[in-house]
Short mmCIF file of C-alpha atoms in Angstrom, two decimals:
data_model
loop_
_atom_site.label_atom_id
_atom_site.label_comp_id
_atom_site.label_asym_id
_atom_site.label_seq_id
_atom_site.Cartn_x
_atom_site.Cartn_y
_atom_site.Cartn_z
CA MET A 28 -94.54 38.39 35.04
CA PRO A 29 -94.15 41.93 33.62
CA SER A 30 -97.03 43.49 31.75
CA LEU A 31 -96.84 43.25 27.97
CA LYS A 32 -98.43 46.70 27.75
CA VAL A 33 -95.60 48.66 29.40
CA ILE A 34 -93.42 50.75 27.10
CA THR A 35 -89.93 51.39 28.42
CA PRO A 36 -86.89 53.11 26.94
CA ILE A 37 -84.22 50.90 25.42
CA ILE A 38 -80.90 50.96 27.25
CA GLY A 39 -77.62 49.17 26.63
CA GLY A 40 -77.03 45.77 28.19
CA SER A 41 -80.71 44.99 28.82
CA TYR A 42 -83.09 42.31 27.52
CA TYR A 43 -86.35 43.23 25.78
CA HIS A 44 -89.47 41.65 24.36
CA ILE A 45 -90.43 43.85 21.41
CA TYR A 46 -93.48 43.49 19.20
CA ASN A 47 -95.54 45.50 16.79
CA ARG A 48 -98.32 44.95 14.29
CA GLY A 49 -99.80 46.44 11.19
CA ILE A 50 -101.85 49.59 11.70
CA ASN A 51 -105.49 48.63 12.32
CA ARG A 52 -104.24 45.03 12.48
CA GLN A 53 -103.61 45.08 8.73
CA ILE A 54 -101.38 42.50 7.04
CA ILE A 55 -97.69 43.41 6.87
CA PHE A 56 -96.37 40.16 5.32
CA PHE A 57 -98.14 39.23 2.08
CA ASN A 58 -95.78 36.58 0.73
CA ASP A 59 -92.58 34.67 1.45
CA ASN A 60 -90.43 37.40 -0.09
CA ASN A 61 -91.83 39.89 2.43
CA TYR A 62 -90.82 37.69 5.37
CA ARG A 63 -87.35 37.18 3.92
CA TYR A 64 -86.90 40.89 3.19
CA PHE A 65 -87.84 41.83 6.76
CA LEU A 66 -85.27 39.35 8.07
CA ARG A 67 -82.61 40.80 5.74
CA LEU A 68 -83.42 44.27 7.05
CA MET A 69 -83.10 42.95 10.61
CA ASP A 70 -79.63 41.66 9.74
CA GLN A 71 -78.74 45.03 8.25
CA PHE A 72 -80.16 47.40 10.85
CA ILE A 73 -80.54 45.44 14.10
CA THR A 74 -78.11 42.55 14.54
CA PRO A 75 -74.98 44.74 14.56
CA TYR A 76 -76.37 46.42 17.70
CA VAL A 77 -78.16 43.65 19.59
CA SER A 78 -78.17 39.91 20.13
CA VAL A 79 -81.37 38.49 18.66
CA LEU A 80 -82.50 35.66 20.95
CA ALA A 81 -85.84 34.86 19.33
CA TYR A 82 -88.16 36.09 16.63
CA ALA A 83 -91.43 35.21 14.95
CA LEU A 84 -93.05 36.93 11.98
CA ILE A 85 -96.81 36.40 11.75
CA GLN A 86 -98.76 37.92 8.83
CA ASN A 87 -99.91 41.08 10.64
CA HIS A 88 -97.34 41.39 13.44
CA PHE A 89 -93.96 40.27 14.76
CA HIS A 90 -92.27 39.39 18.07
CA LEU A 91 -88.60 39.79 18.98
CA VAL A 92 -86.58 38.97 22.07
CA ILE A 93 -83.26 40.79 22.11
CA LYS A 94 -80.33 41.70 24.32
CA VAL A 95 -78.95 45.14 23.58
CA ASN A 96 -75.18 45.36 23.33
CA ASN A 97 -73.50 47.29 26.13
CA PHE A 98 -70.68 48.46 23.87
CA LEU A 99 -70.83 49.85 20.32
CA LYS A 100 -68.22 51.00 17.86
CA THR A 101 -69.51 53.19 15.05
CA ASP A 102 -67.39 55.32 12.69
CA SER A 103 -64.34 54.66 14.91
CA ILE A 104 -66.23 56.01 17.93
CA GLU A 105 -66.55 53.71 20.93
CA ILE A 106 -69.81 54.06 22.86
CA SER A 107 -70.43 52.49 26.26
CA ASP A 108 -73.07 54.84 27.69
CA ASP A 109 -76.22 52.73 28.14
CA GLY A 110 -78.57 55.62 27.37
CA GLU A 111 -76.73 56.63 24.22
CA ILE A 112 -76.66 53.02 23.03
CA GLY A 113 -80.40 52.83 23.61
CA LYS A 114 -80.99 55.89 21.45
CA ILE A 115 -78.92 54.39 18.65
CA VAL A 116 -80.77 51.06 18.81
CA SER A 117 -84.16 52.81 18.86
CA ASN A 118 -83.11 54.74 15.75
CA GLN A 119 -82.03 51.51 14.06
CA PHE A 120 -85.48 50.04 14.65
CA ARG A 121 -86.97 53.21 13.16
CA LYS A 122 -84.79 52.75 10.06
CA LEU A 123 -85.90 49.12 9.78
CA PHE A 124 -89.58 50.04 9.92
CA ILE A 125 -89.20 52.89 7.43
CA ALA A 126 -87.26 50.76 4.94
CA TYR A 127 -89.73 47.91 5.16
CA SER A 128 -92.78 50.20 5.00
CA MET A 129 -91.47 51.97 1.90
CA ALA A 130 -90.89 48.67 0.11
CA LEU A 131 -94.28 47.26 1.06
CA ASN A 132 -96.10 50.47 0.12
CA ILE A 133 -94.59 50.21 -3.36
CA GLN A 134 -95.48 46.52 -3.58
CA GLU A 135 -99.08 47.01 -2.47
CA LYS A 136 -99.56 50.42 -4.12
CA ARG A 137 -100.53 51.93 -0.79
CA THR A 138 -99.59 55.05 1.14
CA GLY A 139 -99.32 56.02 4.79
CA SER A 140 -98.20 54.23 7.92
CA LEU A 141 -97.76 50.47 7.89
CA PHE A 142 -97.04 49.77 11.57
CA ASP A 143 -98.69 50.98 14.76
CA LYS A 144 -97.03 54.20 15.85
CA ASN A 145 -95.08 52.78 18.79
CA SER A 146 -93.56 49.33 19.05
CA LYS A 147 -94.54 47.66 22.31
CA ARG A 148 -91.55 46.73 24.41
CA ILE A 149 -90.82 45.65 27.93
CA GLU A 150 -87.53 45.24 29.68
CA ILE A 151 -86.95 41.69 30.89
CA THR A 152 -85.17 41.52 34.23
CA GLU A 153 -85.99 37.98 35.39
CA ASN A 154 -84.60 34.81 33.87
CA GLU A 155 -87.89 32.93 34.13
CA TYR A 156 -89.73 35.59 32.16
CA LEU A 157 -86.89 35.65 29.64
CA LYS A 158 -87.46 31.93 29.05
CA TYR A 159 -91.20 32.48 28.80
CA ALA A 160 -90.81 35.38 26.35
CA ILE A 161 -88.66 33.23 24.07
CA PHE A 162 -91.22 30.43 24.23
CA TYR A 163 -94.13 32.82 23.72
CA THR A 164 -92.45 34.29 20.65
CA HIS A 165 -92.04 30.83 19.13
CA TYR A 166 -95.56 29.79 20.08
CA ASN A 167 -97.21 32.88 18.56
CA PRO A 168 -97.67 31.53 15.00
CA GLU A 169 -99.51 28.49 16.34
CA LYS A 170 -101.49 30.60 18.79
CA HIS A 171 -102.85 32.70 15.93
CA GLY A 172 -103.62 29.72 13.70
CA ILE A 173 -100.84 30.46 11.21
CA ALA A 174 -99.05 27.17 12.01
CA THR A 175 -100.26 23.84 13.31
CA ASP A 176 -97.06 23.28 15.31
CA LEU A 177 -94.62 25.96 16.45
CA ARG A 178 -91.73 23.60 15.77
CA GLN A 179 -92.53 23.50 12.05
CA TYR A 180 -93.06 27.21 11.39
CA GLY A 181 -90.65 28.66 8.84
CA TYR A 182 -90.45 32.25 10.01
CA SER A 183 -89.45 31.89 13.63
CA SER A 184 -86.10 31.22 15.26
CA TYR A 185 -87.06 27.90 16.89
CA SER A 186 -85.48 25.64 14.27
CA ALA A 187 -82.33 27.78 14.08
CA ILE A 188 -81.81 27.43 17.82
CA ILE A 189 -82.01 23.64 17.86
CA SER A 190 -79.96 23.31 14.66
CA ASN A 191 -76.19 23.34 14.23
CA LYS A 192 -76.40 25.39 11.04
CA LYS A 193 -74.99 28.90 10.82
CA THR A 194 -77.45 31.53 12.05
CA LYS A 195 -77.65 35.20 12.99
CA ILE A 196 -79.55 34.19 16.14
CA ASP A 197 -77.42 34.25 19.28
CA ARG A 198 -77.89 30.51 19.74
CA LYS A 199 -75.11 30.24 22.34
CA THR A 200 -76.78 32.73 24.69
CA VAL A 201 -80.23 31.18 24.24
CA LEU A 202 -78.98 27.70 25.06
CA GLU A 203 -77.14 29.06 28.11
CA ILE A 204 -80.41 30.64 29.29
CA PHE A 205 -82.11 27.24 29.02
CA ASP A 206 -79.13 25.21 30.31
CA GLY A 207 -78.71 23.45 26.99
CA ARG A 208 -80.53 22.30 23.87
CA GLU A 209 -82.44 19.48 25.55
CA ASP A 210 -83.82 21.78 28.24
CA PHE A 211 -84.76 24.32 25.56
CA ILE A 212 -86.74 21.66 23.70
CA HIS A 213 -88.26 20.31 26.92
CA TYR A 214 -89.35 23.77 28.11
CA HIS A 215 -91.11 24.44 24.81
CA SER A 216 -92.78 21.04 24.90
CA VAL A 217 -94.07 21.46 28.46
CA LEU A 218 -95.47 24.96 27.90
CA HIS A 219 -96.85 23.90 24.54
CA ASP A 220 -98.89 21.20 26.28
CA ASP A 221 -100.31 23.91 28.59
CA ARG A 222 -101.05 26.30 25.69
CA ASP A 223 -104.76 26.74 26.51
CA GLU A 224 -103.73 28.87 29.50
CA PHE A 225 -102.32 31.69 27.38
CA ARG A 226 -104.17 34.94 27.02
CA ASP A 227 -104.80 36.65 23.70
CA GLU A 228 -102.40 39.36 22.65
#
């Protein structure tokens, strides 16, 4: 399994596990409106450029699993260069963090950085680790004591993936990765039962 500490450049067409936390482990989500606002900003800045496969927002940090698009069209310009797409996506994440930080600084009457300087990210090249990263993202709220059961947590993508309701999550791709909804549920159940084996992040 790849190291969660490796930082790699974002390139078009690749899968990534991305996470970041509040500077000095400080809280970045103070109330339900904060969680919802972050998700709206994700829809605005990120989902036009990537497929979001999983997410979890947890009080002082977040986890995302994404697949970067390998073709973009912006201002009538078509872009297929993987490196150029990666630069655009990285800049979109920067815009997301700046927009959210500005709003939260006003809310909390604070100044300065909100997030750690660099988001942690690793490229996912193996299907088994891709499955694990999606599970790990969903399990994170329970792992940190924010939820008693990952399946009931309100600010992760788990329920959207098993639902038939409209969602910005790329449900179709996720279920293809797991060979269907039942296997997705089964995989999460099996690893959930083995949860004591997971290391702290």
